[in-house]
Short mmCIF file of C-alpha atoms and ligand atoms in Angstrom, two decimals:
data_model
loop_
_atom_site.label_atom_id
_atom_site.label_comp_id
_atom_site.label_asym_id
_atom_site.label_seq_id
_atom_site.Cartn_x
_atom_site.Cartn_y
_atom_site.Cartn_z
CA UNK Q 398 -85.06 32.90 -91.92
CA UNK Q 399 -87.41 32.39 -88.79
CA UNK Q 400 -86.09 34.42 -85.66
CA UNK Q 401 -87.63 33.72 -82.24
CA UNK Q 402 -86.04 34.76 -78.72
CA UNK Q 403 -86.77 34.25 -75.21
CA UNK Q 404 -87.10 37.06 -72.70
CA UNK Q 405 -86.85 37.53 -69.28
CA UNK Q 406 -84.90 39.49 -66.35
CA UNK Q 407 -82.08 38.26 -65.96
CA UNK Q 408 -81.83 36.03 -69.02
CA UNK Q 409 -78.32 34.97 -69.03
CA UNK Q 410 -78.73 32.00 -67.84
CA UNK Q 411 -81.57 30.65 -69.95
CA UNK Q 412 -80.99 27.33 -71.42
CA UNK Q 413 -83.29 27.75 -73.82
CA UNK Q 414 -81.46 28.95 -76.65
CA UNK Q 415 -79.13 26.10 -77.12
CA UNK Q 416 -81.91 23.94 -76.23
CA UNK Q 417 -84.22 25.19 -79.31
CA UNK Q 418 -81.06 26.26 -81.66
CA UNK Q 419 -80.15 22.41 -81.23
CA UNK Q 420 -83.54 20.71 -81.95
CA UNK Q 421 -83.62 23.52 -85.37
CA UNK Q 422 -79.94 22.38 -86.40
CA UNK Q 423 -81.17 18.75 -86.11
CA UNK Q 424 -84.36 18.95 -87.77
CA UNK Q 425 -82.39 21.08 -90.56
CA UNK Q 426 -85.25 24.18 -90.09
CA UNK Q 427 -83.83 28.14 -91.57
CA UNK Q 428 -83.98 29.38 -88.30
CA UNK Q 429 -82.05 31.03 -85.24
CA UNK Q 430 -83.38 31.25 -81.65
CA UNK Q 431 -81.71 34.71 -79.44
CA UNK Q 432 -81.87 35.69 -76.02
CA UNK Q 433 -83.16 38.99 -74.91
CA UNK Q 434 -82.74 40.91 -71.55
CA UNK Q 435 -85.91 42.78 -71.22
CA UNK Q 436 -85.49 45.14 -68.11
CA UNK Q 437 -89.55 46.56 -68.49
CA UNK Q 438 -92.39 45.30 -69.19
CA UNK Q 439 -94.17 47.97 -71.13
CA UNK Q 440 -91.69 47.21 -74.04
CA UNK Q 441 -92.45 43.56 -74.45
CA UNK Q 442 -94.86 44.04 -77.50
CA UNK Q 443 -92.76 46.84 -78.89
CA UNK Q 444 -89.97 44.46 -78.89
CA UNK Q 445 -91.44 41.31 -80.09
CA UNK Q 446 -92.06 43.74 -83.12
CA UNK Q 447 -89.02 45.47 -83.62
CA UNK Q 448 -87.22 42.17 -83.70
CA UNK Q 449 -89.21 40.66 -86.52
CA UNK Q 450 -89.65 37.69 -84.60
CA UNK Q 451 -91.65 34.57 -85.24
CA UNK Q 452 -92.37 33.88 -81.82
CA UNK Q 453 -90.61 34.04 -78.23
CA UNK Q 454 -90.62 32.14 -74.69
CA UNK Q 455 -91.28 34.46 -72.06
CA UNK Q 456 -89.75 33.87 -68.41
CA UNK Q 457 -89.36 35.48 -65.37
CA UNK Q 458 -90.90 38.06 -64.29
CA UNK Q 459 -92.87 38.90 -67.56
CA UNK Q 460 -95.06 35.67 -67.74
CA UNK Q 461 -98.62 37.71 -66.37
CA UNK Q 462 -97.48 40.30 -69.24
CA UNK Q 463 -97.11 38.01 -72.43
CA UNK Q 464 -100.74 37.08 -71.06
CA UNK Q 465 -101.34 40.16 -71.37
CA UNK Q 466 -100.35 41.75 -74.78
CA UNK Q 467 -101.35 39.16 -76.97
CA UNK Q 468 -104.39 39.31 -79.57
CA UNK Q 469 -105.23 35.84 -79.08
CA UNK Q 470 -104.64 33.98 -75.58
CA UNK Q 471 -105.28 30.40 -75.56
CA UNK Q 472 -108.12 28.74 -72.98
CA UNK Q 473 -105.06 26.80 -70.70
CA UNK Q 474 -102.76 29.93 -70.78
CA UNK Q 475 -106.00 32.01 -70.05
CA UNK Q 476 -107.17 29.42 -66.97
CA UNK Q 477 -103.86 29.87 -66.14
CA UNK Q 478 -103.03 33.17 -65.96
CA UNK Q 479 -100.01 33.62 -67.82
CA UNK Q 480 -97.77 32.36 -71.21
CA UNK Q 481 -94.67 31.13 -71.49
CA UNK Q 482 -94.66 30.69 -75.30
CA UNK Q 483 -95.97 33.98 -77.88
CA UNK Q 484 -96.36 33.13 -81.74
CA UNK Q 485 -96.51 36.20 -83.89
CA UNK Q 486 -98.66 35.65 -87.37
CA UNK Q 487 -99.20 38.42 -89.67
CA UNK Q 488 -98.67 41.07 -86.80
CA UNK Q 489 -101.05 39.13 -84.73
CA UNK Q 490 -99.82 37.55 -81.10
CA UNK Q 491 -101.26 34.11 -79.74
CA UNK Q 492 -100.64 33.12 -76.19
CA UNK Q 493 -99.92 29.86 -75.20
CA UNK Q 494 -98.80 27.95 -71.92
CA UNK Q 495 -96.89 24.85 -72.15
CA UNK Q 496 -95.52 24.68 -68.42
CA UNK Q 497 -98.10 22.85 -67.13
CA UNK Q 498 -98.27 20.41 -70.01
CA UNK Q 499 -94.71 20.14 -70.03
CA UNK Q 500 -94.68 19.08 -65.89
CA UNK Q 501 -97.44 16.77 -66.74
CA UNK Q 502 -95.28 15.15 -69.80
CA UNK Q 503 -92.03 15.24 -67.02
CA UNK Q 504 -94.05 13.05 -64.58
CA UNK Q 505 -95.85 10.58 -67.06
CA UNK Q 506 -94.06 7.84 -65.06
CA UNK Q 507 -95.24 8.59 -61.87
CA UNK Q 508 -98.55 6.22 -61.77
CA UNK Q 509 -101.33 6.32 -60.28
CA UNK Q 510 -101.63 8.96 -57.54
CA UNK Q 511 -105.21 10.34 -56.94
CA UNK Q 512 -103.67 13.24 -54.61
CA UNK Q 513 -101.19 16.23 -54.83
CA UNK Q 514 -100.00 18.55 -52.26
CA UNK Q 515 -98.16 21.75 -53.93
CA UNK Q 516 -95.85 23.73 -52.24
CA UNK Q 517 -95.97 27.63 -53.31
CA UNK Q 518 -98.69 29.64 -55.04
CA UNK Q 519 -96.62 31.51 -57.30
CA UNK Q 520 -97.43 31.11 -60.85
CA UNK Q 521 -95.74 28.23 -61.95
CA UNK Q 522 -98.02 26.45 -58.46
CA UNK Q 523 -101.07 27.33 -60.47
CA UNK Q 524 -99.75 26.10 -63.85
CA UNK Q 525 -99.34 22.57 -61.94
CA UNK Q 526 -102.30 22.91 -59.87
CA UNK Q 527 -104.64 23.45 -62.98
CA UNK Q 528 -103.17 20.98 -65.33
CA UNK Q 529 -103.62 18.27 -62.55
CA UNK Q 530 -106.73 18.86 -60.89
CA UNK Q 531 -107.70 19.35 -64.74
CA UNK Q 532 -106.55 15.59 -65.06
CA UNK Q 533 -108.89 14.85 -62.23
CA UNK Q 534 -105.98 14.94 -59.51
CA UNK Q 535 -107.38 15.98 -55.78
CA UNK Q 536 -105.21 19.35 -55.22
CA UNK Q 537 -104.19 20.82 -51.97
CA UNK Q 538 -101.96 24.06 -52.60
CA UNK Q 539 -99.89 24.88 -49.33
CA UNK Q 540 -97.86 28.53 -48.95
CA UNK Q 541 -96.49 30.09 -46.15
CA UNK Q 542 -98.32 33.18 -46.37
CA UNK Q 543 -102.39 33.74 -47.64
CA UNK Q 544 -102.56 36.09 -49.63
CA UNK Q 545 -101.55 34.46 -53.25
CA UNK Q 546 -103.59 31.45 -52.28
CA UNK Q 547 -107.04 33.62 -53.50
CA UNK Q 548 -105.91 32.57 -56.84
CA UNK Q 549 -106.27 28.91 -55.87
CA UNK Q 550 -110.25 29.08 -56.33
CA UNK Q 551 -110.48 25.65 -57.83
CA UNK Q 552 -109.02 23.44 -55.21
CA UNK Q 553 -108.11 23.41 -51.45
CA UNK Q 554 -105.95 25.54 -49.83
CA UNK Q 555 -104.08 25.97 -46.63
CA UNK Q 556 -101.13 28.26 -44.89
CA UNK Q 557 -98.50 25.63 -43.66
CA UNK Q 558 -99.77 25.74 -39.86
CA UNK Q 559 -103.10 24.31 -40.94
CA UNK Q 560 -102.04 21.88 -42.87
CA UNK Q 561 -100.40 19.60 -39.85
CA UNK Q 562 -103.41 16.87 -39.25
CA UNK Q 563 -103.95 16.80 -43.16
CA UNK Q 564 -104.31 13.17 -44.20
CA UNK Q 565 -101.28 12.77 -46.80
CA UNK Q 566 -100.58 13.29 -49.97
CA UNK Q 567 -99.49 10.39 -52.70
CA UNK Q 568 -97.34 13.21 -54.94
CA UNK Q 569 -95.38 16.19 -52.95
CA UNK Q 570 -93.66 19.19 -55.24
CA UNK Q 571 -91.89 22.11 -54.01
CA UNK Q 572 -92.92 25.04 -56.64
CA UNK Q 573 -91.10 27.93 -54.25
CA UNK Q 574 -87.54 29.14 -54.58
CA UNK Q 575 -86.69 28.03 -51.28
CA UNK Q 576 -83.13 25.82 -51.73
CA UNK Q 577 -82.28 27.51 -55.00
CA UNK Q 578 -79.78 30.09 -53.74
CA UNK Q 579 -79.81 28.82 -49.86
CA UNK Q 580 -79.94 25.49 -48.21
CA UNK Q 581 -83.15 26.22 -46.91
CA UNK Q 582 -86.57 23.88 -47.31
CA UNK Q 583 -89.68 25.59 -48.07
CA UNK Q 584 -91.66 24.54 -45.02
CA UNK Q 585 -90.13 23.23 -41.71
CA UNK Q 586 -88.79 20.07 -41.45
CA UNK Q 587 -90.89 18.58 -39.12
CA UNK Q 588 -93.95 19.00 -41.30
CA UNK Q 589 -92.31 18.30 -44.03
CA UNK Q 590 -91.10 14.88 -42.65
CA UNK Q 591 -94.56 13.77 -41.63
CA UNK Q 592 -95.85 14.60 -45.38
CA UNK Q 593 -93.17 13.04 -46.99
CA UNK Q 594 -93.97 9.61 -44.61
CA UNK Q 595 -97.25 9.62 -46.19
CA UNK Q 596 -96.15 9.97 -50.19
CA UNK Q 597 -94.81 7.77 -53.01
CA UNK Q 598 -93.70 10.47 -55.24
CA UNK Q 599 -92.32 13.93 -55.18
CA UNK Q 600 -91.29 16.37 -58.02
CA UNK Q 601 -88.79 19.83 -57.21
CA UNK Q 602 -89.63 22.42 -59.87
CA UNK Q 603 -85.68 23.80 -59.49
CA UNK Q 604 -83.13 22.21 -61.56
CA UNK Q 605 -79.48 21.92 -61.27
CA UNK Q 606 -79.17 21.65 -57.72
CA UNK Q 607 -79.78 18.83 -54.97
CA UNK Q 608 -82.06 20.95 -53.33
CA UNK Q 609 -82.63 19.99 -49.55
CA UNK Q 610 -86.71 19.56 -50.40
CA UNK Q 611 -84.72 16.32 -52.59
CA UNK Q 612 -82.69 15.43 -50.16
CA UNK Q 613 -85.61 14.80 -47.49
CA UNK Q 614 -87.18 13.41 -50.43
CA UNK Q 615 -84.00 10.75 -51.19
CA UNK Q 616 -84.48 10.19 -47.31
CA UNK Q 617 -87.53 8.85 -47.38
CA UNK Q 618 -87.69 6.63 -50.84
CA UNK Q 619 -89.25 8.42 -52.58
CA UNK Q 620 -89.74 8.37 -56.23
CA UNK Q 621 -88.53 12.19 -58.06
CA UNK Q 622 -87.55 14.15 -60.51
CA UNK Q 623 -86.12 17.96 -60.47
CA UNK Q 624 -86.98 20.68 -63.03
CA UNK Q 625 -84.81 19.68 -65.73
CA UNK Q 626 -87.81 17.16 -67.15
CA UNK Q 627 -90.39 19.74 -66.96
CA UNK Q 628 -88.05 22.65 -68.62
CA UNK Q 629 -87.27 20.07 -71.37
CA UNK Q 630 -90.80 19.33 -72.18
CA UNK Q 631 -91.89 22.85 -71.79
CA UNK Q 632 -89.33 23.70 -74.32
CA UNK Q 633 -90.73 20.87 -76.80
CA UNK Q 634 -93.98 21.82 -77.05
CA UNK Q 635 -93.34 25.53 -77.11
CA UNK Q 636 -91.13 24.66 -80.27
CA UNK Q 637 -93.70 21.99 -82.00
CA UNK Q 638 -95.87 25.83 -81.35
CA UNK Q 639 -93.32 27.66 -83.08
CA UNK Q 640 -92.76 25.84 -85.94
CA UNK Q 641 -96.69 24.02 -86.28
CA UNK Q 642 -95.06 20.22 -86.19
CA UNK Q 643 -96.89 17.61 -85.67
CA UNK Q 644 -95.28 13.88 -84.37
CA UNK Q 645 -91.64 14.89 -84.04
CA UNK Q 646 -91.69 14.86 -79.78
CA UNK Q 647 -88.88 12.35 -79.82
CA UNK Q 648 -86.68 14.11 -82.11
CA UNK Q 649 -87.02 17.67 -80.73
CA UNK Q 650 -86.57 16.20 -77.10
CA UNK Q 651 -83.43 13.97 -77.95
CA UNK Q 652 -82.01 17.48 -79.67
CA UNK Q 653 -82.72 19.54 -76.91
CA UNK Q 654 -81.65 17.39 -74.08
CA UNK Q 655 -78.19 16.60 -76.25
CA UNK Q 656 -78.31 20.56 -75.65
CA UNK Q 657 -78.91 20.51 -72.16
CA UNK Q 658 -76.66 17.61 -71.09
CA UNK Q 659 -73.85 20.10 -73.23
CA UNK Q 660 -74.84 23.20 -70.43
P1 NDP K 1258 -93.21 33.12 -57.80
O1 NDP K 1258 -92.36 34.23 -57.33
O2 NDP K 1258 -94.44 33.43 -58.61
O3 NDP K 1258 -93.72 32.27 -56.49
C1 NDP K 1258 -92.85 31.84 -55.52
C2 NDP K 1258 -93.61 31.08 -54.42
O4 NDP K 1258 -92.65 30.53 -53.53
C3 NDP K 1258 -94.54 31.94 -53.58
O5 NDP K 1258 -95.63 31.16 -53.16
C4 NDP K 1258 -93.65 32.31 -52.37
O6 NDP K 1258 -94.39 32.52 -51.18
C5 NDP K 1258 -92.84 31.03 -52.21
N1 NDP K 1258 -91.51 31.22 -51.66
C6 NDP K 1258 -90.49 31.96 -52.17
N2 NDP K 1258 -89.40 31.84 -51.40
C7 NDP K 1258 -89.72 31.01 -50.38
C8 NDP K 1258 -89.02 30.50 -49.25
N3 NDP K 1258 -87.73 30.82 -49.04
N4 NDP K 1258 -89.66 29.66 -48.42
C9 NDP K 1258 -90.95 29.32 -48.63
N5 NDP K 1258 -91.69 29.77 -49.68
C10 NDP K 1258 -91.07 30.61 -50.53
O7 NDP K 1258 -92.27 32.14 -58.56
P2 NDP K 1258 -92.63 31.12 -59.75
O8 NDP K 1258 -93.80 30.30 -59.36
O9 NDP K 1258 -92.71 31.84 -61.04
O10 NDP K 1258 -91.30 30.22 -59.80
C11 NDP K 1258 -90.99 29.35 -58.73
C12 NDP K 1258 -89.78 28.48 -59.07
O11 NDP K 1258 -90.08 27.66 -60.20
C13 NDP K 1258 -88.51 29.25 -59.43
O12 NDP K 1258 -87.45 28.71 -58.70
C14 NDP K 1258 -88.35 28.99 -60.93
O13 NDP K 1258 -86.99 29.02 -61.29
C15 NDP K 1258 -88.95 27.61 -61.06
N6 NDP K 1258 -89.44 27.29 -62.41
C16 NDP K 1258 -89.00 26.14 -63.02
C17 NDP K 1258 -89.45 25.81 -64.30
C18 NDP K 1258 -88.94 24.55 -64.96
O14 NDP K 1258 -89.14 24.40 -66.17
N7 NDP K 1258 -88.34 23.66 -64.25
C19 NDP K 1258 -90.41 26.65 -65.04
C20 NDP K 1258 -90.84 27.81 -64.29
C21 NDP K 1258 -90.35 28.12 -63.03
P3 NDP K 1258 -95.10 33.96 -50.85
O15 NDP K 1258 -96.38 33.98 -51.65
O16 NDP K 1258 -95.35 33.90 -49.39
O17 NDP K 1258 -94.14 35.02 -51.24
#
């Protein structure tokens, strides 16, 4: 039997082992998928070992480390600086990203925007900033303070107060945290009103939660989605990694968002 595990800190409330231990029940696979609260760093590769596993997702805070550890880091998780998804092969790690790809699969029905305005530059912002100026997107990443926007080499960036006589932005998403344990929006309201004016689309990285960034967002017609699209897809591709599939997307997503509609 194949055991992976995802780790992170805290980890309780990971959906992502009924998520994958759904999509192996329904695709009738001889494996089981764990959680694991990992409290340091340093023992990340030590415990990928010790656990015999097959492969792990790796979330908060230990994202930069999976990076990291591994033998073998693939060129998207490289570009973006950090893996979500480890595969262990004869005592050999590969890195892998599928954030990015799995935002880009969430918002395959938004059409036709040619700009995108990110709010945050944590790492999930440069997941979504790379995959879509990598799709030829024009990418503005907006925080409220400098200092993580030096990792933004490869498109524009601004610190809220400059970003006021900007000429719009066609897709809007709130990458920060702001609204996930408060009420509170990630930039003030006023700005935020006069970019929302100017878009079609918007996309909220938390799940979950009506976040006020979506209720601004609901104000103003816009088209959206919330976090639960991009952690289903994420989860998809990590396990079509796991388990080297080929052409079963449908499947694997209808099992894992039976799972999450069960949560
Ligand atoms: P980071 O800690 O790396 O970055 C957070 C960013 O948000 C920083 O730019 C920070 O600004 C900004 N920020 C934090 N709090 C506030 C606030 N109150 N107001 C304005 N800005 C704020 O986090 P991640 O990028 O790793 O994660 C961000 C969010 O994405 C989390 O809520 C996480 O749960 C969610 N997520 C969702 C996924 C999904 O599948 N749906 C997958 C991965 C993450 P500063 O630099 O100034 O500190």
């Amino acid at each position: 039997m194949k055991l992976f595990a995802v780790f992170g800190d805290p980890i309780m409330h990971s959906k992502s082992p009924r998520m994958h231990n759904n999509a192996i029940k329904a695709l009738n696979l001889n494996a089981l998928y764990l959680r694991y609260h990992l409290r340091d760093a340093c023992l990340l590769k030590q415990s990928l070992y010790e656990l015999k596993l097959s492969g792990a997702n790796i979330t908060l805070p230990f994202k930069e480390e999976a990076l990291k550890i591994a033998d073998f880091k693939d060129e998207l998780a490289l570009k973006i600086g950090s893996a979500n998804t480890l595969i262990i092969k004869e005592k050999q790690s590969y890195a892998y990203n599928t954030d990015g790809i799995g935002f880009l699969k969430a918002i395959e029905d938004f059409k036709d925007f040619k700009t995108a305005l990110i709010l945050g530059a944590g790492g999930t912002a440069k997941a979504l900033a790379f995959v879509l100026a990598n799709k030829g997107v024009k990418v503005c990443v907006a925080n409220r303070s400098q200092l993580r926007l030096k990792d933004f080499d490869f498109c524009e960036t601004y610190v809220y107060e400059d970003l006021r006589s900007n000429e719009g932005f066609e897709l809007v998403i709130n990458t920060t945290s702001a609204g996930l344990k408060d009420e509170s929006l990630p930039c003030d309201k006023e700005l935020l009103n006069t970019l929302l004016a100017k878009a079609s689309f918007a996309f909220e990285v938390i799940y979950g939660k009506k976040t006020p960034f979506l209720n601004l967002c609901e104000q103003h017609k816009l088209v959206y989605k919330d976090g639960l699209a991009m952690l289903l897809w994420q989860g998809v591709f990590a396990f079509k990694l796991f388990f080297e599939l080929e052409g079963k997307d449908i499947l694997i997503k209808e099992a894992m968002q039976e799972a999450l509609a069960l949560t």
